[in-house]
Amino acid sequence: MAKSGLAARLYRGEADLNIVGKRKLWFGVAGALVLIAVLSFALNGFKLGIEFAGGNSFQVPASVGTLDRAETVVDDALAAEAPGVEVVSAQKVGGTSGEYYEMRTGQLTAEQANAAKTAMAQEFGIQADQISGSQVSEAWGSQVTSRAFLGLLIFLAVVSIYLVLRFEWRMAVAAIASLLTNLVLTSGIYSLVGFEVTPSTIIGFLTILGFALYDVVVVFDKVQENTRGITANNNLTYGEASNLALNQSLMRSLNTSVVALLPVGGLLFIGAGLLGAGTLKDLGLVLFVGMAVAFLTSILLATPLLVLLKNQDPRISAHNKRVLSRRAAVARGEVTPKGAPRPAPTGDQPVEADAALAGVAPKVGARPSGKRSSGARGGRPGGGGGNRPGGAKRR
């Protein structure tokens, strides 16, 4: 039936996906990806915007033609006036004074910037004052970076305190490890693909931390509910109860991620891609990549890491051993599981044993225990008269 499909079982939390049991696989994959990201940091670095690397920016009216033509003209002007400097990025931007093309270049001196602006105006056939320019020092980017790191440290400290108070320190460690892995992997994608890092990118990185934390807290809340008082029974190990919590909350996390990614995808692909709103590209890109990675790390990394830490607890370790020992004893037939039906009596057993096992009634014709004859009173024969014969009367 359709109700037994994977989607239906996911909604009911009955998919029984063995996520925690394959934690070594997830740890290996995560470790390999983190290693690739770190190597990319060392070899490729990041493509920094002019706010971080320093440079110049020129705003050319969109009425001069297409973006490609404008970029070609600016590149030619730079090649003539400042050899070795070229356009780093070009995008179409809308403002109160109309649409214009923003061309970001490498670092120029004041004389080179003025000469390049004059050459652009002549090629475009417009006045030089219609082209505006600005220069950004890399010191401003360094200041933004230091403040972003400070904000990250404060965020992690507050989150750690909250998780310790709300759950426990092991859950806090697993959640922080998941958040840091999310940051490293998202940064690695930026480094590998060559996405430009701008102040909007930094804001996006700080934003996805909150989303990733929400995903982890949703899963950990269900784990805490399933494992509360787990040592009082011998049915499930801590890892099995945590895996059940993952299956029960998987569809909720997936729905949350999809609902969050839809508007971000619209912002990125429609706003920045189709409509050309370049200012939305940097923020939309980091949000889309970071949210997708956050969903994966919260499911495949956070809870398996929590189980690994909890299994080091002597109390949980002893509980897991009891569960496995009892399960092995049941498999060998040495222990009867609670609630299992009692064996039916066989012909090899005595009648008394059969009756004792099955709880059957006494033999036919036997007086029911605890009841007296309907014709007797007080245990005397019917007819009264004490010890005298029943039908005799004194005359």
Short mmCIF file of C-alpha atoms in Angstrom, two decimals:
data_model
loop_
_atom_site.label_atom_id
_atom_site.label_comp_id
_atom_site.label_asym_id
_atom_site.label_seq_id
_atom_site.Cartn_x
_atom_site.Cartn_y
_atom_site.Cartn_z
CA MET A 1 0.00 0.00 0.00
CA ALA A 2 1.05 3.62 -0.45
CA LYS A 3 0.95 4.10 3.30
CA SER A 4 3.96 1.82 3.67
CA GLY A 5 6.22 3.93 1.38
CA LEU A 6 9.37 5.64 2.59
CA ALA A 7 7.75 9.09 2.71
CA ALA A 8 4.85 7.85 4.83
CA ARG A 9 7.21 5.98 7.17
CA LEU A 10 9.36 9.09 7.48
CA TYR A 11 6.34 11.14 8.50
CA ARG A 12 5.42 8.55 11.13
CA GLY A 13 9.03 8.24 12.30
CA GLU A 14 9.09 4.57 11.33
CA ALA A 15 11.73 4.64 8.58
CA ASP A 16 14.23 2.93 10.93
CA LEU A 17 17.26 4.46 9.25
CA ASN A 18 20.42 3.33 11.01
CA ILE A 19 22.12 6.72 11.24
CA VAL A 20 23.81 6.40 14.63
CA GLY A 21 24.95 2.85 13.90
CA LYS A 22 26.95 4.10 10.90
CA ARG A 23 28.61 6.92 12.79
CA LYS A 24 32.11 5.78 11.82
CA LEU A 25 31.16 6.32 8.17
CA TRP A 26 29.80 9.82 8.86
CA PHE A 27 32.85 10.75 10.94
CA GLY A 28 35.12 9.53 8.16
CA VAL A 29 33.27 11.51 5.49
CA ALA A 30 33.18 14.64 7.66
CA GLY A 31 36.89 14.30 8.45
CA ALA A 32 37.76 13.93 4.76
CA LEU A 33 35.69 16.97 3.80
CA VAL A 34 37.22 19.07 6.58
CA LEU A 35 40.69 18.02 5.41
CA ILE A 36 39.86 19.05 1.84
CA ALA A 37 38.55 22.39 3.10
CA VAL A 38 41.70 23.05 5.15
CA LEU A 39 43.92 22.17 2.19
CA SER A 40 41.91 24.56 0.04
CA PHE A 41 42.39 27.30 2.63
CA ALA A 42 46.15 26.74 2.50
CA LEU A 43 46.49 26.38 -1.28
CA ASN A 44 43.72 28.49 -2.80
CA GLY A 45 42.87 30.91 -0.03
CA PHE A 46 39.79 33.11 -0.49
CA LYS A 47 38.75 35.50 -3.20
CA LEU A 48 38.41 38.66 -1.12
CA GLY A 49 36.26 41.57 -2.17
CA ILE A 50 37.71 45.07 -2.27
CA GLU A 51 36.34 45.68 1.22
CA PHE A 52 38.92 43.19 2.53
CA ALA A 53 41.69 43.30 -0.08
CA GLY A 54 41.41 47.00 -0.84
CA GLY A 55 40.66 48.47 -4.27
CA ASN A 56 38.61 50.91 -6.27
CA SER A 57 34.99 50.93 -7.36
CA PHE A 58 33.48 52.71 -10.39
CA GLN A 59 29.77 53.27 -10.98
CA VAL A 60 28.84 53.59 -14.65
CA PRO A 61 25.25 54.45 -15.80
CA ALA A 62 23.44 51.41 -17.20
CA SER A 63 22.41 53.48 -20.21
CA VAL A 64 25.86 52.96 -21.79
CA GLY A 65 24.90 49.47 -22.91
CA THR A 66 25.16 45.93 -21.65
CA LEU A 67 27.15 44.85 -18.62
CA ASP A 68 29.61 42.89 -20.76
CA ARG A 69 30.36 45.92 -22.93
CA ALA A 70 30.81 48.14 -19.89
CA GLU A 71 33.22 45.65 -18.33
CA THR A 72 35.24 45.41 -21.55
CA VAL A 73 35.55 49.22 -21.81
CA VAL A 74 36.68 49.53 -18.19
CA ASP A 75 39.24 46.74 -18.66
CA ASP A 76 40.65 48.51 -21.74
CA ALA A 77 40.88 51.81 -19.87
CA LEU A 78 42.67 50.15 -16.95
CA ALA A 79 45.09 48.36 -19.30
CA ALA A 80 46.05 51.73 -20.81
CA GLU A 81 46.29 53.79 -17.62
CA ALA A 82 47.20 51.17 -14.95
CA PRO A 83 48.77 48.03 -16.45
CA GLY A 84 48.31 44.94 -14.32
CA VAL A 85 45.05 46.15 -12.73
CA GLU A 86 41.78 44.70 -14.00
CA VAL A 87 38.11 44.42 -13.12
CA VAL A 88 37.62 42.00 -10.22
CA SER A 89 33.83 41.90 -10.27
CA ALA A 90 31.01 43.59 -12.15
CA GLN A 91 27.34 43.70 -11.27
CA LYS A 92 24.20 45.63 -12.04
CA VAL A 93 22.88 47.66 -9.12
CA GLY A 94 19.71 49.69 -8.72
CA GLY A 95 19.60 52.91 -6.73
CA THR A 96 17.51 56.05 -6.19
CA SER A 97 19.17 57.70 -9.19
CA GLY A 98 18.53 54.74 -11.46
CA GLU A 99 20.36 51.58 -12.44
CA TYR A 100 24.11 51.51 -12.87
CA TYR A 101 26.99 49.07 -13.27
CA GLU A 102 29.40 48.73 -10.38
CA MET A 103 32.93 47.78 -11.44
CA ARG A 104 35.34 46.73 -8.71
CA THR A 105 39.04 46.80 -9.54
CA GLY A 106 42.38 46.34 -7.87
CA GLN A 107 44.17 49.08 -5.96
CA LEU A 108 44.74 52.31 -7.95
CA THR A 109 46.45 55.55 -7.11
CA ALA A 110 44.45 58.76 -7.28
CA GLU A 111 46.12 59.74 -10.58
CA GLN A 112 45.45 56.32 -12.14
CA ALA A 113 41.80 56.39 -11.00
CA ASN A 114 41.21 59.84 -12.54
CA ALA A 115 42.92 58.90 -15.81
CA ALA A 116 40.92 55.66 -16.06
CA LYS A 117 37.67 57.55 -15.38
CA THR A 118 38.45 60.04 -18.17
CA ALA A 119 39.23 57.21 -20.62
CA MET A 120 35.97 55.44 -19.73
CA ALA A 121 33.93 58.63 -20.26
CA GLN A 122 35.45 59.17 -23.68
CA GLU A 123 34.75 55.59 -24.74
CA PHE A 124 31.18 55.64 -23.42
CA GLY A 125 30.50 59.10 -24.89
CA ILE A 126 29.39 60.60 -21.57
CA GLN A 127 30.68 63.27 -19.19
CA ALA A 128 33.38 62.23 -16.73
CA ASP A 129 31.29 63.44 -13.79
CA GLN A 130 28.62 60.83 -14.69
CA ILE A 131 31.07 58.15 -13.57
CA SER A 132 31.55 58.06 -9.83
CA GLY A 133 34.38 56.30 -8.09
CA SER A 134 35.48 55.41 -4.60
CA GLN A 135 38.47 53.83 -2.94
CA VAL A 136 38.36 51.29 -0.13
CA SER A 137 41.29 50.57 2.15
CA GLU A 138 42.00 47.02 3.30
CA ALA A 139 42.19 48.36 6.86
CA TRP A 140 38.40 48.66 6.85
CA GLY A 141 38.10 45.00 5.87
CA SER A 142 40.45 43.98 8.68
CA GLN A 143 38.27 45.85 11.14
CA VAL A 144 35.14 44.08 9.87
CA THR A 145 36.89 40.70 10.12
CA SER A 146 38.05 41.25 13.71
CA ARG A 147 34.57 42.30 14.79
CA ALA A 148 33.07 39.28 13.06
CA PHE A 149 35.43 36.95 14.95
CA LEU A 150 34.55 38.68 18.20
CA GLY A 151 30.85 38.21 17.45
CA LEU A 152 31.47 34.55 16.65
CA LEU A 153 33.25 33.95 19.97
CA ILE A 154 30.49 35.67 21.93
CA PHE A 155 27.85 33.66 20.07
CA LEU A 156 29.59 30.34 20.77
CA ALA A 157 30.06 31.22 24.45
CA VAL A 158 26.38 32.13 24.91
CA VAL A 159 25.25 29.04 23.01
CA SER A 160 27.48 26.80 25.12
CA ILE A 161 26.05 28.18 28.36
CA TYR A 162 22.51 27.75 27.08
CA LEU A 163 23.05 24.16 25.96
CA VAL A 164 24.70 23.19 29.25
CA LEU A 165 21.78 24.64 31.22
CA ARG A 166 19.12 23.30 28.85
CA PHE A 167 20.64 19.84 28.26
CA GLU A 168 24.11 18.82 29.48
CA TRP A 169 27.76 19.48 28.69
CA ARG A 170 28.09 16.53 26.30
CA MET A 171 25.24 17.86 24.18
CA ALA A 172 26.89 21.30 24.23
CA VAL A 173 30.18 19.82 22.99
CA ALA A 174 28.44 17.87 20.20
CA ALA A 175 26.42 20.93 19.12
CA ILE A 176 29.43 23.28 19.05
CA ALA A 177 31.44 20.69 17.08
CA SER A 178 28.58 20.49 14.57
CA LEU A 179 28.42 24.30 14.25
CA LEU A 180 32.18 24.61 13.71
CA THR A 181 32.12 21.82 11.13
CA ASN A 182 29.32 23.65 9.35
CA LEU A 183 31.41 26.83 9.22
CA VAL A 184 34.52 25.01 7.98
CA LEU A 185 32.65 23.12 5.23
CA THR A 186 30.80 26.22 4.03
CA SER A 187 34.06 28.18 4.00
CA GLY A 188 35.69 25.31 2.11
CA ILE A 189 33.04 25.50 -0.60
CA TYR A 190 33.72 29.25 -0.93
CA SER A 191 37.45 28.61 -1.21
CA LEU A 192 37.14 25.74 -3.72
CA VAL A 193 34.62 27.41 -6.04
CA GLY A 194 36.13 30.87 -5.74
CA PHE A 195 33.08 32.76 -4.46
CA GLU A 196 33.91 36.33 -3.49
CA VAL A 197 33.97 37.10 0.23
CA THR A 198 32.27 40.39 1.11
CA PRO A 199 30.80 41.91 4.28
CA SER A 200 27.47 40.38 3.26
CA THR A 201 29.16 36.99 3.28
CA ILE A 202 30.33 37.53 6.86
CA ILE A 203 26.79 38.49 7.90
CA GLY A 204 25.49 35.36 6.19
CA PHE A 205 27.99 33.17 8.06
CA LEU A 206 26.77 34.51 11.40
CA THR A 207 23.16 34.02 10.30
CA ILE A 208 23.52 30.34 9.40
CA LEU A 209 24.90 29.64 12.88
CA GLY A 210 21.50 30.41 14.35
CA PHE A 211 19.75 28.17 11.82
CA ALA A 212 22.21 25.32 12.44
CA LEU A 213 21.72 25.68 16.20
CA TYR A 214 17.94 25.45 15.78
CA ASP A 215 18.28 22.19 13.85
CA VAL A 216 20.53 20.67 16.52
CA VAL A 217 18.29 21.74 19.42
CA VAL A 218 15.22 20.19 17.75
CA VAL A 219 16.98 16.83 17.44
CA PHE A 220 18.56 16.95 20.91
CA ASP A 221 15.22 17.74 22.51
CA LYS A 222 13.79 14.52 21.07
CA VAL A 223 16.90 12.60 22.11
CA GLN A 224 16.52 13.84 25.67
CA GLU A 225 12.86 12.83 25.68
CA ASN A 226 13.64 9.30 24.45
CA THR A 227 16.58 8.73 26.79
CA ARG A 228 15.10 10.13 30.00
CA GLY A 229 15.32 7.36 32.61
CA ILE A 230 16.77 4.93 30.08
CA THR A 231 18.83 3.07 32.69
CA ALA A 232 15.62 1.94 34.43
CA ASN A 233 14.82 -0.54 31.62
CA ASN A 234 16.81 -3.02 29.58
CA ASN A 235 15.08 -2.64 26.22
CA LEU A 236 17.24 -0.12 24.29
CA THR A 237 20.81 1.07 24.43
CA TYR A 238 21.50 4.80 24.47
CA GLY A 239 22.54 4.72 20.82
CA GLU A 240 19.36 2.90 19.77
CA ALA A 241 17.14 5.36 21.65
CA SER A 242 19.03 8.29 20.07
CA ASN A 243 18.69 6.74 16.62
CA LEU A 244 14.95 6.39 17.20
CA ALA A 245 14.81 10.09 18.11
CA LEU A 246 16.61 10.94 14.87
CA ASN A 247 14.08 8.95 12.83
CA GLN A 248 11.19 10.59 14.67
CA SER A 249 12.51 14.13 14.10
CA LEU A 250 14.06 13.62 10.65
CA MET A 251 11.01 14.68 8.66
CA ARG A 252 10.51 17.76 10.84
CA SER A 253 14.12 18.84 10.27
CA LEU A 254 13.83 18.15 6.55
CA ASN A 255 10.62 20.17 6.24
CA THR A 256 12.15 23.05 8.19
CA SER A 257 15.23 23.09 5.98
CA VAL A 258 13.23 22.93 2.74
CA VAL A 259 10.89 25.72 3.86
CA ALA A 260 13.89 27.86 4.82
CA LEU A 261 15.81 27.13 1.60
CA LEU A 262 12.91 28.00 -0.71
CA PRO A 263 12.89 31.78 -0.04
CA VAL A 264 16.69 31.87 0.10
CA GLY A 265 16.82 30.03 -3.24
CA GLY A 266 14.37 32.54 -4.68
CA LEU A 267 16.55 35.37 -3.36
CA LEU A 268 19.63 33.83 -4.96
CA PHE A 269 18.44 32.37 -8.26
CA ILE A 270 15.61 34.75 -9.12
CA GLY A 271 16.70 37.99 -7.44
CA ALA A 272 20.41 37.78 -8.18
CA GLY A 273 20.33 35.48 -11.22
CA LEU A 274 17.34 36.48 -13.32
CA LEU A 275 16.67 40.03 -12.11
CA GLY A 276 20.34 40.94 -11.76
CA ALA A 277 20.13 42.25 -8.18
CA GLY A 278 23.84 41.81 -7.51
CA THR A 279 23.67 43.08 -3.93
CA LEU A 280 21.58 40.01 -3.00
CA LYS A 281 24.01 37.48 -4.45
CA ASP A 282 26.59 37.42 -1.66
CA LEU A 283 24.07 37.12 1.16
CA GLY A 284 21.82 34.63 -0.67
CA LEU A 285 24.73 32.40 -1.67
CA VAL A 286 26.18 31.92 1.80
CA LEU A 287 22.71 31.37 3.30
CA PHE A 288 21.79 28.74 0.72
CA VAL A 289 25.05 26.80 1.06
CA GLY A 290 25.21 27.15 4.85
CA MET A 291 21.62 26.05 5.51
CA ALA A 292 22.00 22.96 3.32
CA VAL A 293 25.22 21.98 5.11
CA ALA A 294 23.63 22.73 8.51
CA PHE A 295 20.86 20.20 7.90
CA LEU A 296 23.37 17.47 7.07
CA THR A 297 25.67 18.17 10.03
CA SER A 298 22.80 18.31 12.53
CA ILE A 299 21.58 14.86 11.43
CA LEU A 300 24.73 12.98 10.48
CA LEU A 301 27.24 14.50 12.89
CA ALA A 302 25.74 16.05 16.02
CA THR A 303 23.75 13.09 17.38
CA PRO A 304 26.30 10.37 16.46
CA LEU A 305 28.98 12.46 18.21
CA LEU A 306 26.71 12.80 21.24
CA VAL A 307 26.26 9.01 21.38
CA LEU A 308 30.03 8.56 21.20
CA LEU A 309 30.50 10.92 24.15
CA LYS A 310 27.64 9.41 26.19
CA ASN A 311 28.99 5.88 25.73
CA GLN A 312 32.07 6.98 27.67
CA ASP A 313 29.87 7.63 30.72
CA PRO A 314 30.29 4.62 33.09
CA ARG A 315 26.57 4.60 33.90
CA ILE A 316 25.53 4.54 30.23
CA SER A 317 28.27 2.05 29.38
CA ALA A 318 27.05 -0.34 32.09
CA HIS A 319 23.46 0.08 30.89
CA ASN A 320 24.43 -0.75 27.30
CA LYS A 321 26.21 -3.91 28.47
CA ARG A 322 23.13 -5.01 30.46
CA VAL A 323 20.89 -4.52 27.44
CA LEU A 324 23.20 -6.49 25.15
CA SER A 325 23.68 -9.27 27.73
CA ARG A 326 19.95 -9.66 28.27
CA ARG A 327 19.35 -9.64 24.51
CA ALA A 328 21.93 -12.41 24.08
CA ALA A 329 20.31 -14.43 26.89
CA VAL A 330 16.89 -14.10 25.22
CA ALA A 331 18.39 -15.27 21.93
CA ARG A 332 19.80 -18.36 23.68
CA GLY A 333 16.44 -19.07 25.31
CA GLU A 334 17.71 -18.56 28.84
CA VAL A 335 15.38 -15.66 29.56
CA THR A 336 11.72 -15.24 28.59
CA PRO A 337 10.95 -11.72 27.39
CA LYS A 338 8.39 -9.85 29.46
CA GLY A 339 4.93 -10.15 27.93
CA ALA A 340 5.76 -13.26 25.90
CA PRO A 341 2.98 -15.97 25.92
CA ARG A 342 3.53 -18.87 28.29
CA PRO A 343 4.12 -22.28 26.68
CA ALA A 344 1.03 -24.44 26.15
CA PRO A 345 0.81 -27.66 28.24
CA THR A 346 2.06 -30.79 26.50
CA GLY A 347 1.02 -34.42 26.77
CA ASP A 348 4.30 -35.31 28.48
CA GLN A 349 3.44 -33.23 31.52
CA PRO A 350 1.30 -34.59 34.43
CA VAL A 351 -2.28 -33.47 34.64
CA GLU A 352 -1.53 -31.47 37.78
CA ALA A 353 1.32 -29.67 36.00
CA ASP A 354 -0.91 -28.98 33.01
CA ALA A 355 -3.54 -27.51 35.28
CA ALA A 356 -0.99 -25.43 37.12
CA LEU A 357 0.48 -24.04 33.89
CA ALA A 358 -2.78 -23.42 32.12
CA GLY A 359 -4.76 -22.35 35.21
CA VAL A 360 -7.65 -24.72 34.35
CA ALA A 361 -10.69 -25.38 36.56
CA PRO A 362 -10.85 -28.37 38.99
CA LYS A 363 -12.08 -31.80 37.87
CA VAL A 364 -15.68 -32.32 36.87
CA GLY A 365 -17.83 -33.26 39.85
CA ALA A 366 -15.53 -31.72 42.44
CA ARG A 367 -17.15 -29.27 44.88
CA PRO A 368 -16.09 -25.70 44.11
CA SER A 369 -13.78 -24.47 46.80
CA GLY A 370 -15.19 -22.00 49.27
CA LYS A 371 -18.85 -22.97 48.66
CA ARG A 372 -21.25 -25.02 50.77
CA SER A 373 -24.13 -27.30 49.90
CA SER A 374 -27.35 -25.44 49.22
CA GLY A 375 -29.20 -27.76 51.56
CA ALA A 376 -26.96 -27.29 54.57
CA ARG A 377 -26.98 -24.59 57.17
CA GLY A 378 -24.04 -23.83 59.28
CA GLY A 379 -22.44 -27.06 58.11
CA ARG A 380 -25.24 -29.27 59.57
CA PRO A 381 -27.33 -31.77 57.62
CA GLY A 382 -30.60 -30.45 56.29
CA GLY A 383 -33.71 -30.78 58.45
CA GLY A 384 -32.13 -29.34 61.60
CA GLY A 385 -32.40 -31.00 64.96
CA GLY A 386 -28.75 -31.03 66.00
CA ASN A 387 -27.48 -34.62 66.40
CA ARG A 388 -30.91 -36.16 66.20
CA PRO A 389 -31.95 -38.02 63.07
CA GLY A 390 -33.38 -35.71 60.50
CA GLY A 391 -37.03 -36.97 60.36
CA ALA A 392 -37.55 -37.82 64.08
CA LYS A 393 -39.77 -35.69 66.29
CA ARG A 394 -40.28 -35.86 70.07
CA ARG A 395 -43.81 -36.59 70.95
#
